[in-house]
PDB file of C-alpha atoms in Angstrom:
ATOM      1  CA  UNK A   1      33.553 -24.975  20.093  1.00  0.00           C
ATOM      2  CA  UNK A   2      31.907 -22.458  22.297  1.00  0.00           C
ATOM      3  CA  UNK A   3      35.588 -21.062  23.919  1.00  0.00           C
ATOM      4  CA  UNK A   4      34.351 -22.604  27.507  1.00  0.00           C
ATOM      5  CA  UNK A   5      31.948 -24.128  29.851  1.00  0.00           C
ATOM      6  CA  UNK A   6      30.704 -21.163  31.517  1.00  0.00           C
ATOM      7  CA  UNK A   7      30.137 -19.456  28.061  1.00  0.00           C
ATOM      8  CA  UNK A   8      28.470 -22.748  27.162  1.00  0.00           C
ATOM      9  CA  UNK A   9      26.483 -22.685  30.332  1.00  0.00           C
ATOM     10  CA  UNK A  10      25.555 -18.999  29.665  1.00  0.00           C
ATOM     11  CA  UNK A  11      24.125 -19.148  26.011  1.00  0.00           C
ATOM     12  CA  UNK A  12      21.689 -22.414  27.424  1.00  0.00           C
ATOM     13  CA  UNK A  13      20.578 -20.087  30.062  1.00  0.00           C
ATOM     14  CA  UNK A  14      19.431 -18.068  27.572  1.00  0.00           C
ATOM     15  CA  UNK A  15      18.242 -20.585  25.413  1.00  0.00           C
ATOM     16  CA  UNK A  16      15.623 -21.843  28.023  1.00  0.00           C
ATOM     17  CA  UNK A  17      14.657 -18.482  28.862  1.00  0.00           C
ATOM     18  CA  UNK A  18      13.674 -17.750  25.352  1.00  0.00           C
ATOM     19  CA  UNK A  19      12.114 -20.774  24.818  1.00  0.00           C
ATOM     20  CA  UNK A  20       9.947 -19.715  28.544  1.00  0.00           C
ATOM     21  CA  UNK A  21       9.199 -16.995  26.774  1.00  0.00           C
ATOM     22  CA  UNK A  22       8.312 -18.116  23.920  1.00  0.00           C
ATOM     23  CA  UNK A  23       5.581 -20.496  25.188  1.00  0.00           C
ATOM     24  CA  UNK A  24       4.008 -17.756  27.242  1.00  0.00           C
ATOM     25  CA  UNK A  25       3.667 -15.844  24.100  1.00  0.00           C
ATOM     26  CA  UNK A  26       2.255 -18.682  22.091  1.00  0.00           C
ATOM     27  CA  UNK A  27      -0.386 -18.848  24.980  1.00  0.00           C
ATOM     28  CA  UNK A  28      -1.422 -15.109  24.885  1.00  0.00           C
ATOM     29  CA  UNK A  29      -1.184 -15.862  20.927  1.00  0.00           C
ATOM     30  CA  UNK A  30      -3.919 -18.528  21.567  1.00  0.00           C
ATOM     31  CA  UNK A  31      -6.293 -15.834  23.093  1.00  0.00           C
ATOM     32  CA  UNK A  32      -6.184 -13.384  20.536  1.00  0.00           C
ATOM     33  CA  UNK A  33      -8.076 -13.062  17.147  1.00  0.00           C
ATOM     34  CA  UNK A  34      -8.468 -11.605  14.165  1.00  0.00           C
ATOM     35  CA  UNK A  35     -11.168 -10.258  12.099  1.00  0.00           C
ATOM     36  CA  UNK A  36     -11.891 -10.380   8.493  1.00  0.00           C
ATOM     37  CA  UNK A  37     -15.103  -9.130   6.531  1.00  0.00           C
ATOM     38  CA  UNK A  38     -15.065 -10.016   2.350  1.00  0.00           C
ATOM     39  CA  UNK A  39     -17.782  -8.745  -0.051  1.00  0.00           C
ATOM     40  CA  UNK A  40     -18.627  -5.721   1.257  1.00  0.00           C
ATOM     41  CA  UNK A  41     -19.912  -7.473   4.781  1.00  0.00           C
ATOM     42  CA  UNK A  42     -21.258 -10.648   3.006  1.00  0.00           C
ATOM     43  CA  UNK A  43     -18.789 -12.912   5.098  1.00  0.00           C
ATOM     44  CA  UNK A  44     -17.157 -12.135   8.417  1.00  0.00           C
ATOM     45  CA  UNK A  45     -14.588 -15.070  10.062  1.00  0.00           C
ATOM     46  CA  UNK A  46     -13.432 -14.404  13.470  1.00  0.00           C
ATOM     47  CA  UNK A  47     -10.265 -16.570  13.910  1.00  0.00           C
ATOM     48  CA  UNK A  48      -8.127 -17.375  16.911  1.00  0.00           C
ATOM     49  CA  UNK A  49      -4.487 -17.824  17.603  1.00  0.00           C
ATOM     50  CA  UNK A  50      -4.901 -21.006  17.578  1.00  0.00           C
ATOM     51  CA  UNK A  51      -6.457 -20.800  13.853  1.00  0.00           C
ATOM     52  CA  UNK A  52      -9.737 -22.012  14.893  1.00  0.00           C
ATOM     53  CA  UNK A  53     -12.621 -20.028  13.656  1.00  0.00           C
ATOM     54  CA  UNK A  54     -14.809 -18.468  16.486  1.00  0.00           C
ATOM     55  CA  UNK A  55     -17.288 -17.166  14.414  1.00  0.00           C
ATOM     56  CA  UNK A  56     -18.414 -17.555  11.029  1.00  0.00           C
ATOM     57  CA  UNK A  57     -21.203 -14.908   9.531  1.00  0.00           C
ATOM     58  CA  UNK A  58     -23.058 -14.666   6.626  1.00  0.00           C
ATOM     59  CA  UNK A  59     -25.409 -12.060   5.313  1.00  0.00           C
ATOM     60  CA  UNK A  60     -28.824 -13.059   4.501  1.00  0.00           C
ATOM     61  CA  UNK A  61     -27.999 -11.538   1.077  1.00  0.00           C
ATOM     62  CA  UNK A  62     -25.262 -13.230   0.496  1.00  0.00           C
ATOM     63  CA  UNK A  63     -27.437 -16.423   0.235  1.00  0.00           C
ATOM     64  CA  UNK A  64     -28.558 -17.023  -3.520  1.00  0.00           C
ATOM     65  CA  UNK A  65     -29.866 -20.213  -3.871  1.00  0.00           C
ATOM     66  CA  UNK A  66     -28.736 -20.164  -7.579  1.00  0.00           C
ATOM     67  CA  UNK A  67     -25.234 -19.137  -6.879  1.00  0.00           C
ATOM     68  CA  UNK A  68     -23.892 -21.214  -4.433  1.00  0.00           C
ATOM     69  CA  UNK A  69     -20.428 -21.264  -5.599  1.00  0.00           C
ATOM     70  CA  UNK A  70     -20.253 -17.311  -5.289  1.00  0.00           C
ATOM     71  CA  UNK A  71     -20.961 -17.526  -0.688  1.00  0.00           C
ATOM     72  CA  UNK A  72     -18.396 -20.958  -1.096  1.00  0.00           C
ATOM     73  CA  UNK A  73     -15.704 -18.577  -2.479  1.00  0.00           C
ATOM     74  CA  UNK A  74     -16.588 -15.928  -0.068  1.00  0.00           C
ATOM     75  CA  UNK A  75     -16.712 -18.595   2.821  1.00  0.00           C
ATOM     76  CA  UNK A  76     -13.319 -19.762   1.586  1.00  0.00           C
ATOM     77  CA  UNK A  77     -11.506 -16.181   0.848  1.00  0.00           C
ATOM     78  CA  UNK A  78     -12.359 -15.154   4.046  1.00  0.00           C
ATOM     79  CA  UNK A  79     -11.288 -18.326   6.448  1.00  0.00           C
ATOM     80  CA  UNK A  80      -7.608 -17.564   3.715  1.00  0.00           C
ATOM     81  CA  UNK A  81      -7.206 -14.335   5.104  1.00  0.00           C
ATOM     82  CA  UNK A  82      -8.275 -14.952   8.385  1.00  0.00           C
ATOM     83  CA  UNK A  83      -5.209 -17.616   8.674  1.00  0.00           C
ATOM     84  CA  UNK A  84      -2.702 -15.117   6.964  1.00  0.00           C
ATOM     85  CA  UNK A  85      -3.449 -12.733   9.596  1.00  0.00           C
ATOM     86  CA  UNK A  86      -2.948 -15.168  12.274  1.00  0.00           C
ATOM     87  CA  UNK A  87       0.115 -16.167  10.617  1.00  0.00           C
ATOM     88  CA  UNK A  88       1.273 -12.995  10.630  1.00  0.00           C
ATOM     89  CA  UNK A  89       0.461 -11.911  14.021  1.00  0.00           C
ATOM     90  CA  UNK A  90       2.457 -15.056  15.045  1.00  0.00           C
ATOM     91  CA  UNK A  91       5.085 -14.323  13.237  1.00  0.00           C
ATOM     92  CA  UNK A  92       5.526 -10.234  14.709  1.00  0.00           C
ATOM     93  CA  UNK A  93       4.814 -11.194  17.942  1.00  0.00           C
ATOM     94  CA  UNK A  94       7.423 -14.219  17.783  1.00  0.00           C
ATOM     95  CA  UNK A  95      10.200 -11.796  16.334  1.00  0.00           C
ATOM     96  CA  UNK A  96       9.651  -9.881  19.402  1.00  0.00           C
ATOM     97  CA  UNK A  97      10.929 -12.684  21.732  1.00  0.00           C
ATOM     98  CA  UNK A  98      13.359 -14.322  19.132  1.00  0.00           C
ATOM     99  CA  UNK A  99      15.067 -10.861  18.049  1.00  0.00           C
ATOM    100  CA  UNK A 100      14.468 -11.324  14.646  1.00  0.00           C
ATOM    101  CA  UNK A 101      16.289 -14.434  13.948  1.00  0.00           C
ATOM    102  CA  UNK A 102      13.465 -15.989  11.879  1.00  0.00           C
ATOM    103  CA  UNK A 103      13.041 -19.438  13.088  1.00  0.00           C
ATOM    104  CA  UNK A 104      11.088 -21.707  11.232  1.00  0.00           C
ATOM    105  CA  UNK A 105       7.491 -22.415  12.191  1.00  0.00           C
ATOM    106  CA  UNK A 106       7.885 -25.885  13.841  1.00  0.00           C
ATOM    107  CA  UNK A 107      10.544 -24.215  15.985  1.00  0.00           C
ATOM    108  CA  UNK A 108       8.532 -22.166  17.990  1.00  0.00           C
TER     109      UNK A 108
END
């Protein structure tokens, strides 16, 4: 299938050293985070590469006691974003190491 054993040999060398590679990234990945403000500065989410949020802050005039609903879709829009970005972060640093060959997420 793959011609012979030293080709063979040669593509799982490079196999592991991707996946080395890869791992280190997904580390510095980890460390990084992104930044998102909605509603004019109402909400700010800090989120990690790891998708956990860091920091979560809310004006003091975002808080209407009457419109609750209005800070719980800010709340949520914001944490949305905040895991797009990290999503896409992941997935341009990833294409770096993987040349472009758009593995699917599980895979790396």
């Amino acid at each position: 299938m793959f011609g012979n054993r030293a080709q063979m040999q040669s593509m799982m060398k490079k196999a592991r050293k991707m996946q080395e590679e890869m791992k280190k990234l997904q580390d510095k990945i980890k460390q990084k985070t992104v930044d998102v403000t909605v509603g004019g500065g109402a909400v700010s989410v800090i989120m990690n590469g790891d998708k956990q949020i860091t920091s979560l802050t809310i004006s003091k005039d975002a808080i209407d006691p009457n419109d609750a609903e209005m800070l719980e879709d800010l709340i949520a829009t914001a944490v949305n974003e905040a895991s797009r970005k990290v999503d896409d972060m992941v997935s341009e640093n990833m294409s770096k190491v993987t040349g472009g060959l758009g593995l699917p997420g599980g895979l790396f």
